[in-house]
């Protein structure tokens, strides 16, 4: 690695803080326009590239902010430190986010993304210890990163990007069976609903598992026992997004700390923060965080239960008790009414959705294999343990 050198990010491109003088709750006139406004949660939830957003700025909002171009690398520096994602469109973001625009003559955007991913744990550690974890621009500007020649940067990035592209494709493929399941539910069990179908409290059909109490001792080194938090429930399909999980427990903690564990096909619902987010538990082992509950179906199909809850998201959000942050009480959740179609209707729906679910699980298994390969390759490529063959422009010219 003799040709690698230590560099600061601002030696390789433009590194600046985002800008936003107001928060949504204080300046409504700034919001609702045509300019995307990205926040830290959306950066954390993104898989490498930011493709969606919740808020937008008006012209007035843009005046007190800054529009960053597509292919800006976003780096969070408050609360969730060193979360990373690349803009896939022009957007604004607040001062809790740094924007990095590479000098294309010096560095490759994807390589910098993977470099920061590799050093993410160290970057997070820099900001620990304050009331709210944070790291300022000045501190970040002092960090040195090992950088190879530009051709080798591009070669390394190409290997890792090819894996991420395949992962992204599989995630997008899973959206199709999810949409088909939604269509089957609405056409067969909502549009055709009859007045004589029973409505009963949700609590009559579920057993609740929650782990409210002290946070268990956890580690960031993966084990077979992940802790599923709200951010893992916010994907577009019913599968838990294991790529965002950062907390794991040992086998001993898994067996002794928790009051209960979800089982396969349980519905996982967030009750604090982004309330009403839902995914289906489809692995053998795992635990839920304090802001998530698991609902196990009793005398009703777990697949139908999940689809009903997914479509009742707006009703669940209305249960918000109005505390400091959005939250709902489990007894209130169990009081909502669930429509119970005839058994033959539910069985038909189950059989249709199970075929979709099998396809999604095959894709999800491939995703986990590719993510493991990428995560194993990343430190080896960044340390020089594994080298990628590449061709410089100079050698190409000689070859010609």
mmCIF file of C-alpha atoms in Angstrom:
data_model
loop_
_atom_site.group_PDB
_atom_site.id
_atom_site.type_symbol
_atom_site.label_atom_id
_atom_site.label_comp_id
_atom_site.label_asym_id
_atom_site.label_seq_id
_atom_site.Cartn_x
_atom_site.Cartn_y
_atom_site.Cartn_z
ATOM 1 C CA UNK A 1 0.000 0.000 0.000
ATOM 2 C CA UNK A 2 2.992 2.290 -0.468
ATOM 3 C CA UNK A 3 1.099 4.301 -3.080
ATOM 4 C CA UNK A 4 -1.720 5.054 -0.612
ATOM 5 C CA UNK A 5 -1.573 8.399 1.204
ATOM 6 C CA UNK A 6 -3.348 9.997 4.163
ATOM 7 C CA UNK A 7 -5.826 12.718 3.173
ATOM 8 C CA UNK A 8 -8.495 14.884 4.731
ATOM 9 C CA UNK A 9 -11.870 14.975 3.039
ATOM 10 C CA UNK A 10 -11.653 18.685 2.235
ATOM 11 C CA UNK A 11 -8.430 17.956 0.319
ATOM 12 C CA UNK A 12 -10.444 15.697 -1.984
ATOM 13 C CA UNK A 13 -13.477 17.868 -2.593
ATOM 14 C CA UNK A 14 -15.925 20.295 -0.975
ATOM 15 C CA UNK A 15 -17.032 19.538 2.599
ATOM 16 C CA UNK A 16 -19.619 21.859 4.179
ATOM 17 C CA UNK A 17 -22.513 21.811 6.614
ATOM 18 C CA UNK A 18 -26.065 21.879 5.418
ATOM 19 C CA UNK A 19 -28.208 24.891 6.195
ATOM 20 C CA UNK A 20 -31.674 25.347 7.663
ATOM 21 C CA UNK A 21 -32.609 28.087 10.097
ATOM 22 C CA UNK A 22 -36.025 26.739 11.032
ATOM 23 C CA UNK A 23 -37.693 23.499 12.054
ATOM 24 C CA UNK A 24 -41.009 22.333 10.547
ATOM 25 C CA UNK A 25 -42.994 22.987 13.730
ATOM 26 C CA UNK A 26 -41.921 26.644 13.818
ATOM 27 C CA UNK A 27 -42.136 27.775 10.180
ATOM 28 C CA UNK A 28 -44.870 26.107 8.201
ATOM 29 C CA UNK A 29 -44.572 28.615 5.343
ATOM 30 C CA UNK A 30 -41.191 27.135 4.432
ATOM 31 C CA UNK A 31 -42.589 23.685 3.664
ATOM 32 C CA UNK A 32 -44.681 22.097 0.945
ATOM 33 C CA UNK A 33 -42.890 23.319 -2.186
ATOM 34 C CA UNK A 34 -40.885 21.633 -4.931
ATOM 35 C CA UNK A 35 -37.448 21.319 -3.303
ATOM 36 C CA UNK A 36 -36.723 18.044 -1.448
ATOM 37 C CA UNK A 37 -35.638 18.523 2.176
ATOM 38 C CA UNK A 38 -33.680 15.549 3.573
ATOM 39 C CA UNK A 39 -33.382 14.854 7.298
ATOM 40 C CA UNK A 40 -31.091 12.606 9.322
ATOM 41 C CA UNK A 41 -33.656 9.809 9.652
ATOM 42 C CA UNK A 42 -33.948 9.504 5.879
ATOM 43 C CA UNK A 43 -30.172 9.277 5.556
ATOM 44 C CA UNK A 44 -30.051 6.526 8.146
ATOM 45 C CA UNK A 45 -32.901 4.600 6.484
ATOM 46 C CA UNK A 46 -31.412 4.803 2.974
ATOM 47 C CA UNK A 47 -29.537 1.926 1.368
ATOM 48 C CA UNK A 48 -26.522 3.816 -0.015
ATOM 49 C CA UNK A 49 -28.682 6.161 -2.140
ATOM 50 C CA UNK A 50 -31.484 8.441 -0.946
ATOM 51 C CA UNK A 51 -34.442 7.821 -3.243
ATOM 52 C CA UNK A 52 -37.376 9.192 -1.243
ATOM 53 C CA UNK A 53 -38.199 12.097 1.054
ATOM 54 C CA UNK A 54 -41.055 13.257 3.247
ATOM 55 C CA UNK A 55 -40.655 17.046 3.391
ATOM 56 C CA UNK A 56 -40.097 19.705 0.743
ATOM 57 C CA UNK A 57 -39.161 23.383 0.810
ATOM 58 C CA UNK A 58 -40.942 26.279 -0.848
ATOM 59 C CA UNK A 59 -39.015 29.140 -2.472
ATOM 60 C CA UNK A 60 -38.934 30.778 0.979
ATOM 61 C CA UNK A 61 -37.521 27.582 2.440
ATOM 62 C CA UNK A 62 -34.837 27.414 -0.207
ATOM 63 C CA UNK A 63 -33.781 31.021 0.474
ATOM 64 C CA UNK A 64 -32.800 30.159 4.055
ATOM 65 C CA UNK A 65 -31.162 26.861 3.057
ATOM 66 C CA UNK A 66 -28.984 25.522 0.222
ATOM 67 C CA UNK A 67 -29.754 23.205 -2.684
ATOM 68 C CA UNK A 68 -27.136 20.458 -2.908
ATOM 69 C CA UNK A 69 -26.647 18.700 -6.250
ATOM 70 C CA UNK A 70 -27.358 15.094 -7.074
ATOM 71 C CA UNK A 71 -24.437 12.808 -6.100
ATOM 72 C CA UNK A 72 -23.640 14.730 -2.924
ATOM 73 C CA UNK A 73 -22.560 12.427 -0.102
ATOM 74 C CA UNK A 74 -24.592 13.196 3.041
ATOM 75 C CA UNK A 75 -22.945 12.570 6.430
ATOM 76 C CA UNK A 76 -24.911 12.979 9.668
ATOM 77 C CA UNK A 77 -23.084 14.722 12.536
ATOM 78 C CA UNK A 78 -25.751 14.830 15.275
ATOM 79 C CA UNK A 79 -27.767 12.161 17.124
ATOM 80 C CA UNK A 80 -27.050 9.302 14.684
ATOM 81 C CA UNK A 81 -23.440 10.161 13.872
ATOM 82 C CA UNK A 82 -21.746 9.118 10.620
ATOM 83 C CA UNK A 83 -24.806 7.723 8.884
ATOM 84 C CA UNK A 84 -24.143 7.951 5.155
ATOM 85 C CA UNK A 85 -26.130 8.167 1.936
ATOM 86 C CA UNK A 86 -25.759 9.665 -1.541
ATOM 87 C CA UNK A 87 -28.365 12.029 -2.999
ATOM 88 C CA UNK A 88 -30.041 10.681 -6.129
ATOM 89 C CA UNK A 89 -31.626 14.103 -6.756
ATOM 90 C CA UNK A 90 -30.949 17.741 -5.875
ATOM 91 C CA UNK A 91 -31.992 18.444 -2.267
ATOM 92 C CA UNK A 92 -31.606 20.609 0.833
ATOM 93 C CA UNK A 93 -30.633 19.344 4.281
ATOM 94 C CA UNK A 94 -30.077 20.904 7.744
ATOM 95 C CA UNK A 95 -26.864 21.730 9.601
ATOM 96 C CA UNK A 96 -26.968 18.350 11.335
ATOM 97 C CA UNK A 97 -25.705 16.955 8.017
ATOM 98 C CA UNK A 98 -22.429 17.487 6.163
ATOM 99 C CA UNK A 99 -22.358 17.497 2.385
ATOM 100 C CA UNK A 100 -19.332 16.216 0.474
ATOM 101 C CA UNK A 101 -18.914 16.851 -3.260
ATOM 102 C CA UNK A 102 -15.828 15.064 -4.652
ATOM 103 C CA UNK A 103 -13.234 16.608 -6.931
ATOM 104 C CA UNK A 104 -13.461 14.055 -9.754
ATOM 105 C CA UNK A 105 -9.797 14.568 -10.613
ATOM 106 C CA UNK A 106 -8.790 13.440 -7.116
ATOM 107 C CA UNK A 107 -11.314 10.958 -5.821
ATOM 108 C CA UNK A 108 -14.273 8.721 -6.589
ATOM 109 C CA UNK A 109 -17.607 9.348 -4.853
ATOM 110 C CA UNK A 110 -18.401 5.666 -4.284
ATOM 111 C CA UNK A 111 -14.911 5.031 -2.907
ATOM 112 C CA UNK A 112 -15.347 7.806 -0.320
ATOM 113 C CA UNK A 113 -18.742 6.367 0.628
ATOM 114 C CA UNK A 114 -17.176 2.953 1.268
ATOM 115 C CA UNK A 115 -14.181 4.482 3.061
ATOM 116 C CA UNK A 116 -16.448 6.285 5.524
ATOM 117 C CA UNK A 117 -18.540 3.133 5.891
ATOM 118 C CA UNK A 118 -15.384 1.223 6.803
ATOM 119 C CA UNK A 119 -14.405 3.814 9.433
ATOM 120 C CA UNK A 120 -17.975 4.437 10.628
ATOM 121 C CA UNK A 121 -17.414 2.941 14.086
ATOM 122 C CA UNK A 122 -14.382 5.170 14.705
ATOM 123 C CA UNK A 123 -16.279 8.245 13.474
ATOM 124 C CA UNK A 124 -19.170 7.476 15.803
ATOM 125 C CA UNK A 125 -16.761 7.128 18.709
ATOM 126 C CA UNK A 126 -15.396 10.655 18.143
ATOM 127 C CA UNK A 127 -18.784 12.161 18.939
ATOM 128 C CA UNK A 128 -19.713 10.044 21.950
ATOM 129 C CA UNK A 129 -19.954 11.476 25.450
ATOM 130 C CA UNK A 130 -21.959 14.694 25.064
ATOM 131 C CA UNK A 131 -25.589 15.071 26.101
ATOM 132 C CA UNK A 132 -26.528 14.303 22.505
ATOM 133 C CA UNK A 133 -23.848 12.564 20.487
ATOM 134 C CA UNK A 134 -22.509 14.904 17.836
ATOM 135 C CA UNK A 135 -19.411 15.804 15.857
ATOM 136 C CA UNK A 136 -18.736 19.232 14.360
ATOM 137 C CA UNK A 137 -17.366 20.177 10.955
ATOM 138 C CA UNK A 138 -14.005 21.288 12.389
ATOM 139 C CA UNK A 139 -13.422 17.945 14.071
ATOM 140 C CA UNK A 140 -14.421 16.061 10.950
ATOM 141 C CA UNK A 141 -12.035 18.152 8.843
ATOM 142 C CA UNK A 142 -9.114 16.917 10.957
ATOM 143 C CA UNK A 143 -9.735 13.206 10.315
ATOM 144 C CA UNK A 144 -7.235 11.549 7.955
ATOM 145 C CA UNK A 145 -8.259 8.710 5.650
ATOM 146 C CA UNK A 146 -6.049 6.327 3.615
ATOM 147 C CA UNK A 147 -6.576 7.047 -0.086
ATOM 148 C CA UNK A 148 -5.059 5.112 -3.028
ATOM 149 C CA UNK A 149 -4.571 6.373 -6.554
ATOM 150 C CA UNK A 150 -7.714 7.352 -8.441
ATOM 151 C CA UNK A 151 -7.692 4.266 -10.736
ATOM 152 C CA UNK A 152 -7.470 1.955 -7.711
ATOM 153 C CA UNK A 153 -10.226 3.917 -5.949
ATOM 154 C CA UNK A 154 -12.499 3.336 -8.929
ATOM 155 C CA UNK A 155 -11.593 -0.354 -9.101
ATOM 156 C CA UNK A 156 -12.346 -0.914 -5.412
ATOM 157 C CA UNK A 157 -15.583 1.046 -5.642
ATOM 158 C CA UNK A 158 -16.648 -0.912 -8.728
ATOM 159 C CA UNK A 159 -16.364 -4.242 -6.877
ATOM 160 C CA UNK A 160 -18.380 -3.060 -3.876
ATOM 161 C CA UNK A 161 -20.894 -1.124 -5.980
ATOM 162 C CA UNK A 162 -21.630 -4.181 -8.111
ATOM 163 C CA UNK A 163 -22.682 -6.023 -4.955
ATOM 164 C CA UNK A 164 -24.783 -3.099 -3.732
ATOM 165 C CA UNK A 165 -26.442 -2.811 -7.149
ATOM 166 C CA UNK A 166 -27.471 -6.474 -6.997
ATOM 167 C CA UNK A 167 -28.761 -5.991 -3.449
ATOM 168 C CA UNK A 168 -30.767 -2.958 -4.519
ATOM 169 C CA UNK A 169 -32.250 -4.871 -7.476
ATOM 170 C CA UNK A 170 -33.417 -7.689 -5.201
ATOM 171 C CA UNK A 171 -35.007 -5.185 -2.822
ATOM 172 C CA UNK A 172 -36.858 -3.586 -5.733
ATOM 173 C CA UNK A 173 -37.955 -7.010 -7.009
ATOM 174 C CA UNK A 174 -39.574 -7.642 -3.637
ATOM 175 C CA UNK A 175 -41.827 -4.625 -4.152
ATOM 176 C CA UNK A 176 -43.777 -6.467 -6.869
ATOM 177 C CA UNK A 177 -45.047 -9.409 -4.750
ATOM 178 C CA UNK A 178 -45.733 -6.954 -1.931
ATOM 179 C CA UNK A 179 -47.919 -4.866 -4.255
ATOM 180 C CA UNK A 180 -49.722 -8.017 -5.436
ATOM 181 C CA UNK A 181 -50.491 -9.002 -1.833
ATOM 182 C CA UNK A 182 -51.874 -5.515 -1.195
ATOM 183 C CA UNK A 183 -54.065 -5.758 -4.306
ATOM 184 C CA UNK A 184 -55.394 -9.202 -3.332
ATOM 185 C CA UNK A 185 -56.275 -7.931 0.134
ATOM 186 C CA UNK A 186 -58.111 -4.861 -1.112
ATOM 187 C CA UNK A 187 -59.981 -6.618 -3.918
ATOM 188 C CA UNK A 188 -60.953 -9.773 -2.067
ATOM 189 C CA UNK A 189 -61.329 -8.636 1.527
ATOM 190 C CA UNK A 190 -61.984 -4.886 1.491
ATOM 191 C CA UNK A 191 -63.938 -4.072 -1.656
ATOM 192 C CA UNK A 192 -66.035 -7.234 -1.322
ATOM 193 C CA UNK A 193 -66.514 -6.916 2.445
ATOM 194 C CA UNK A 194 -70.044 -7.754 3.591
ATOM 195 C CA UNK A 195 -72.028 -6.170 6.387
ATOM 196 C CA UNK A 196 -72.549 -9.561 8.019
ATOM 197 C CA UNK A 197 -68.804 -10.132 8.481
ATOM 198 C CA UNK A 198 -67.924 -9.995 12.179
ATOM 199 C CA UNK A 199 -65.983 -7.121 13.753
ATOM 200 C CA UNK A 200 -64.238 -7.858 17.015
ATOM 201 C CA UNK A 201 -61.518 -6.190 19.126
ATOM 202 C CA UNK A 202 -58.006 -6.984 17.950
ATOM 203 C CA UNK A 203 -57.204 -8.204 21.458
ATOM 204 C CA UNK A 204 -59.455 -11.226 20.919
ATOM 205 C CA UNK A 205 -57.083 -12.554 18.261
ATOM 206 C CA UNK A 206 -53.547 -11.784 19.435
ATOM 207 C CA UNK A 207 -51.052 -12.472 22.165
ATOM 208 C CA UNK A 208 -48.808 -9.495 22.911
ATOM 209 C CA UNK A 209 -45.061 -9.735 23.385
ATOM 210 C CA UNK A 210 -43.252 -6.606 24.516
ATOM 211 C CA UNK A 211 -39.963 -5.919 26.230
ATOM 212 C CA UNK A 212 -40.581 -2.603 27.903
ATOM 213 C CA UNK A 213 -38.033 -1.986 30.650
ATOM 214 C CA UNK A 214 -34.298 -1.527 30.779
ATOM 215 C CA UNK A 215 -32.256 -1.778 27.599
ATOM 216 C CA UNK A 216 -30.311 -5.069 27.592
ATOM 217 C CA UNK A 217 -26.506 -5.143 27.353
ATOM 218 C CA UNK A 218 -25.814 -5.244 23.635
ATOM 219 C CA UNK A 219 -22.926 -5.136 21.173
ATOM 220 C CA UNK A 220 -22.476 -3.944 17.601
ATOM 221 C CA UNK A 221 -20.713 -7.145 16.520
ATOM 222 C CA UNK A 222 -23.335 -9.328 14.768
ATOM 223 C CA UNK A 223 -24.627 -12.440 16.524
ATOM 224 C CA UNK A 224 -27.574 -14.731 15.672
ATOM 225 C CA UNK A 225 -29.635 -12.617 18.092
ATOM 226 C CA UNK A 226 -30.452 -9.166 16.639
ATOM 227 C CA UNK A 227 -32.490 -6.506 18.420
ATOM 228 C CA UNK A 228 -35.136 -5.218 16.039
ATOM 229 C CA UNK A 229 -35.807 -1.491 16.409
ATOM 230 C CA UNK A 230 -38.259 0.837 14.680
ATOM 231 C CA UNK A 231 -35.889 1.747 11.835
ATOM 232 C CA UNK A 232 -35.873 -1.915 10.740
ATOM 233 C CA UNK A 233 -39.661 -1.822 10.245
ATOM 234 C CA UNK A 234 -39.843 1.074 7.801
ATOM 235 C CA UNK A 235 -39.192 -0.742 4.516
ATOM 236 C CA UNK A 236 -41.786 -0.852 1.754
ATOM 237 C CA UNK A 237 -42.295 -4.621 2.047
ATOM 238 C CA UNK A 238 -43.216 -6.849 4.954
ATOM 239 C CA UNK A 239 -39.711 -8.161 5.630
ATOM 240 C CA UNK A 240 -37.636 -6.770 8.489
ATOM 241 C CA UNK A 241 -34.725 -4.732 7.087
ATOM 242 C CA UNK A 242 -31.785 -6.443 8.772
ATOM 243 C CA UNK A 243 -29.272 -4.229 6.968
ATOM 244 C CA UNK A 244 -30.005 -1.342 9.375
ATOM 245 C CA UNK A 245 -29.748 -3.379 12.581
ATOM 246 C CA UNK A 246 -26.826 -2.279 14.740
ATOM 247 C CA UNK A 247 -27.542 -3.999 18.087
ATOM 248 C CA UNK A 248 -27.053 -7.657 18.948
ATOM 249 C CA UNK A 249 -27.058 -9.682 22.161
ATOM 250 C CA UNK A 250 -25.307 -12.836 23.261
ATOM 251 C CA UNK A 251 -27.085 -16.175 23.561
ATOM 252 C CA UNK A 252 -27.109 -15.847 27.363
ATOM 253 C CA UNK A 253 -28.722 -12.389 27.242
ATOM 254 C CA UNK A 254 -31.212 -13.611 24.644
ATOM 255 C CA UNK A 255 -32.289 -16.470 26.913
ATOM 256 C CA UNK A 256 -32.375 -14.609 30.240
ATOM 257 C CA UNK A 257 -33.047 -10.882 29.758
ATOM 258 C CA UNK A 258 -36.231 -10.628 27.710
ATOM 259 C CA UNK A 259 -39.772 -11.317 28.834
ATOM 260 C CA UNK A 260 -40.585 -12.994 25.548
ATOM 261 C CA UNK A 261 -39.543 -13.360 21.931
ATOM 262 C CA UNK A 262 -41.495 -13.080 18.685
ATOM 263 C CA UNK A 263 -42.103 -16.223 16.695
ATOM 264 C CA UNK A 264 -42.236 -16.784 12.952
ATOM 265 C CA UNK A 265 -45.046 -14.877 11.179
ATOM 266 C CA UNK A 266 -45.669 -12.516 14.124
ATOM 267 C CA UNK A 267 -46.495 -8.898 13.263
ATOM 268 C CA UNK A 268 -44.008 -6.361 14.669
ATOM 269 C CA UNK A 269 -45.420 -2.851 15.228
ATOM 270 C CA UNK A 270 -43.690 0.317 16.402
ATOM 271 C CA UNK A 271 -45.390 2.033 19.340
ATOM 272 C CA UNK A 272 -43.053 5.013 19.889
ATOM 273 C CA UNK A 273 -41.648 7.520 17.399
ATOM 274 C CA UNK A 274 -42.732 6.455 13.914
ATOM 275 C CA UNK A 275 -45.809 4.709 15.261
ATOM 276 C CA UNK A 276 -47.634 2.130 13.188
ATOM 277 C CA UNK A 277 -44.625 0.931 11.172
ATOM 278 C CA UNK A 278 -44.994 -2.805 10.666
ATOM 279 C CA UNK A 279 -43.013 -5.818 9.468
ATOM 280 C CA UNK A 280 -43.400 -9.573 9.685
ATOM 281 C CA UNK A 281 -40.984 -11.620 11.795
ATOM 282 C CA UNK A 282 -39.641 -14.370 9.532
ATOM 283 C CA UNK A 283 -36.427 -15.562 11.179
ATOM 284 C CA UNK A 284 -35.858 -18.133 13.879
ATOM 285 C CA UNK A 285 -34.291 -15.926 16.555
ATOM 286 C CA UNK A 286 -34.387 -12.249 17.428
ATOM 287 C CA UNK A 287 -35.631 -9.804 20.021
ATOM 288 C CA UNK A 288 -37.594 -6.591 19.869
ATOM 289 C CA UNK A 289 -36.645 -3.216 21.294
ATOM 290 C CA UNK A 290 -38.697 -1.339 23.876
ATOM 291 C CA UNK A 291 -40.502 0.704 21.221
ATOM 292 C CA UNK A 292 -41.744 -2.352 19.300
ATOM 293 C CA UNK A 293 -44.396 -4.951 20.172
ATOM 294 C CA UNK A 294 -44.979 -8.347 18.604
ATOM 295 C CA UNK A 295 -48.517 -9.608 17.988
ATOM 296 C CA UNK A 296 -48.920 -13.383 17.698
ATOM 297 C CA UNK A 297 -52.093 -14.485 15.916
ATOM 298 C CA UNK A 298 -54.594 -16.612 17.878
ATOM 299 C CA UNK A 299 -57.427 -18.348 16.009
ATOM 300 C CA UNK A 300 -56.786 -16.231 12.934
ATOM 301 C CA UNK A 301 -54.340 -16.349 10.052
ATOM 302 C CA UNK A 302 -51.091 -14.466 10.867
ATOM 303 C CA UNK A 303 -50.838 -13.498 7.191
ATOM 304 C CA UNK A 304 -54.320 -11.961 7.213
ATOM 305 C CA UNK A 305 -53.587 -10.300 10.578
ATOM 306 C CA UNK A 306 -50.472 -8.644 9.163
ATOM 307 C CA UNK A 307 -52.261 -7.340 6.077
ATOM 308 C CA UNK A 308 -55.116 -5.981 8.184
ATOM 309 C CA UNK A 309 -52.714 -4.147 10.508
ATOM 310 C CA UNK A 310 -50.722 -2.801 7.584
ATOM 311 C CA UNK A 311 -53.883 -1.325 6.101
ATOM 312 C CA UNK A 312 -54.969 0.024 9.498
ATOM 313 C CA UNK A 313 -51.838 2.186 9.824
ATOM 314 C CA UNK A 314 -53.757 5.481 9.702
ATOM 315 C CA UNK A 315 -56.151 4.267 12.386
ATOM 316 C CA UNK A 316 -53.220 3.160 14.548
ATOM 317 C CA UNK A 317 -51.552 6.571 14.177
ATOM 318 C CA UNK A 318 -54.736 8.203 15.486
ATOM 319 C CA UNK A 319 -54.192 6.368 18.790
ATOM 320 C CA UNK A 320 -51.245 8.703 19.532
ATOM 321 C CA UNK A 321 -51.581 9.821 23.163
ATOM 322 C CA UNK A 322 -49.891 13.157 22.438
ATOM 323 C CA UNK A 323 -46.827 12.900 24.678
ATOM 324 C CA UNK A 324 -43.389 14.450 24.035
ATOM 325 C CA UNK A 325 -42.941 12.110 21.093
ATOM 326 C CA UNK A 326 -45.618 10.145 19.217
ATOM 327 C CA UNK A 327 -46.582 7.000 21.116
ATOM 328 C CA UNK A 328 -49.485 4.623 21.588
ATOM 329 C CA UNK A 329 -50.584 2.425 24.480
ATOM 330 C CA UNK A 330 -50.885 -1.297 23.832
ATOM 331 C CA UNK A 331 -54.421 -1.548 25.353
ATOM 332 C CA UNK A 332 -55.558 1.151 22.904
ATOM 333 C CA UNK A 333 -54.000 -0.823 20.021
ATOM 334 C CA UNK A 334 -55.827 -3.973 21.114
ATOM 335 C CA UNK A 335 -59.143 -2.129 21.177
ATOM 336 C CA UNK A 336 -59.280 -1.413 17.442
ATOM 337 C CA UNK A 337 -61.810 -3.531 15.564
ATOM 338 C CA UNK A 338 -60.651 -6.219 13.135
ATOM 339 C CA UNK A 339 -62.981 -7.486 10.423
ATOM 340 C CA UNK A 340 -63.210 -11.297 10.320
ATOM 341 C CA UNK A 341 -64.135 -12.636 6.858
ATOM 342 C CA UNK A 342 -65.372 -16.233 6.352
ATOM 343 C CA UNK A 343 -62.669 -18.861 6.744
ATOM 344 C CA UNK A 344 -62.734 -19.805 3.046
ATOM 345 C CA UNK A 345 -61.995 -16.182 2.077
ATOM 346 C CA UNK A 346 -59.030 -16.030 4.442
ATOM 347 C CA UNK A 347 -57.673 -19.387 3.248
ATOM 348 C CA UNK A 348 -57.824 -18.262 -0.395
ATOM 349 C CA UNK A 349 -55.978 -15.050 0.494
ATOM 350 C CA UNK A 350 -53.385 -16.991 2.514
ATOM 351 C CA UNK A 351 -52.603 -19.368 -0.348
ATOM 352 C CA UNK A 352 -52.140 -16.479 -2.762
ATOM 353 C CA UNK A 353 -49.877 -14.480 -0.456
ATOM 354 C CA UNK A 354 -47.769 -17.470 0.600
ATOM 355 C CA UNK A 355 -46.546 -17.857 -2.980
ATOM 356 C CA UNK A 356 -45.524 -14.178 -2.992
ATOM 357 C CA UNK A 357 -43.877 -14.585 0.388
ATOM 358 C CA UNK A 358 -41.775 -17.522 -0.796
ATOM 359 C CA UNK A 359 -40.381 -15.403 -3.633
ATOM 360 C CA UNK A 360 -39.614 -12.550 -1.243
ATOM 361 C CA UNK A 361 -37.822 -14.884 1.170
ATOM 362 C CA UNK A 362 -35.657 -16.313 -1.632
ATOM 363 C CA UNK A 363 -34.667 -12.771 -2.605
ATOM 364 C CA UNK A 364 -34.096 -11.827 1.029
ATOM 365 C CA UNK A 365 -31.791 -14.804 1.531
ATOM 366 C CA UNK A 366 -29.751 -13.734 -1.514
ATOM 367 C CA UNK A 367 -29.638 -10.197 -0.119
ATOM 368 C CA UNK A 368 -28.194 -11.417 3.172
ATOM 369 C CA UNK A 369 -25.563 -13.516 1.361
ATOM 370 C CA UNK A 370 -24.512 -10.567 -0.814
ATOM 371 C CA UNK A 371 -24.444 -8.192 2.173
ATOM 372 C CA UNK A 372 -22.228 -10.620 4.094
ATOM 373 C CA UNK A 373 -19.872 -10.868 1.099
ATOM 374 C CA UNK A 374 -19.740 -7.073 0.757
ATOM 375 C CA UNK A 375 -19.162 -6.567 4.482
ATOM 376 C CA UNK A 376 -16.364 -9.144 4.510
ATOM 377 C CA UNK A 377 -14.701 -7.645 1.443
ATOM 378 C CA UNK A 378 -14.876 -4.042 2.630
ATOM 379 C CA UNK A 379 -12.194 -4.157 5.377
ATOM 380 C CA UNK A 380 -9.934 -6.374 3.253
ATOM 381 C CA UNK A 381 -10.056 -3.975 0.326
ATOM 382 C CA UNK A 382 -9.536 -0.949 2.558
ATOM 383 C CA UNK A 383 -6.559 -2.509 4.345
ATOM 384 C CA UNK A 384 -4.871 -3.748 1.178
ATOM 385 C CA UNK A 385 -5.238 -7.392 2.239
ATOM 386 C CA UNK A 386 -7.162 -7.924 -1.000
ATOM 387 C CA UNK A 387 -6.059 -5.940 -4.033
ATOM 388 C CA UNK A 388 -8.084 -5.265 -7.174
ATOM 389 C CA UNK A 389 -6.472 -5.292 -10.596
ATOM 390 C CA UNK A 390 -6.806 -1.968 -12.312
ATOM 391 C CA UNK A 391 -5.405 -0.111 -15.310
ATOM 392 C CA UNK A 392 -4.126 3.462 -15.193
ATOM 393 C CA UNK A 393 -4.772 5.892 -18.009
ATOM 394 C CA UNK A 394 -1.029 6.041 -18.655
ATOM 395 C CA UNK A 395 -0.701 2.281 -19.113
ATOM 396 C CA UNK A 396 -3.789 2.252 -21.301
ATOM 397 C CA UNK A 397 -2.206 4.884 -23.544
ATOM 398 C CA UNK A 398 0.973 2.796 -23.797
ATOM 399 C CA UNK A 399 -1.082 -0.277 -24.664
ATOM 400 C CA UNK A 400 -2.765 1.635 -27.466
#
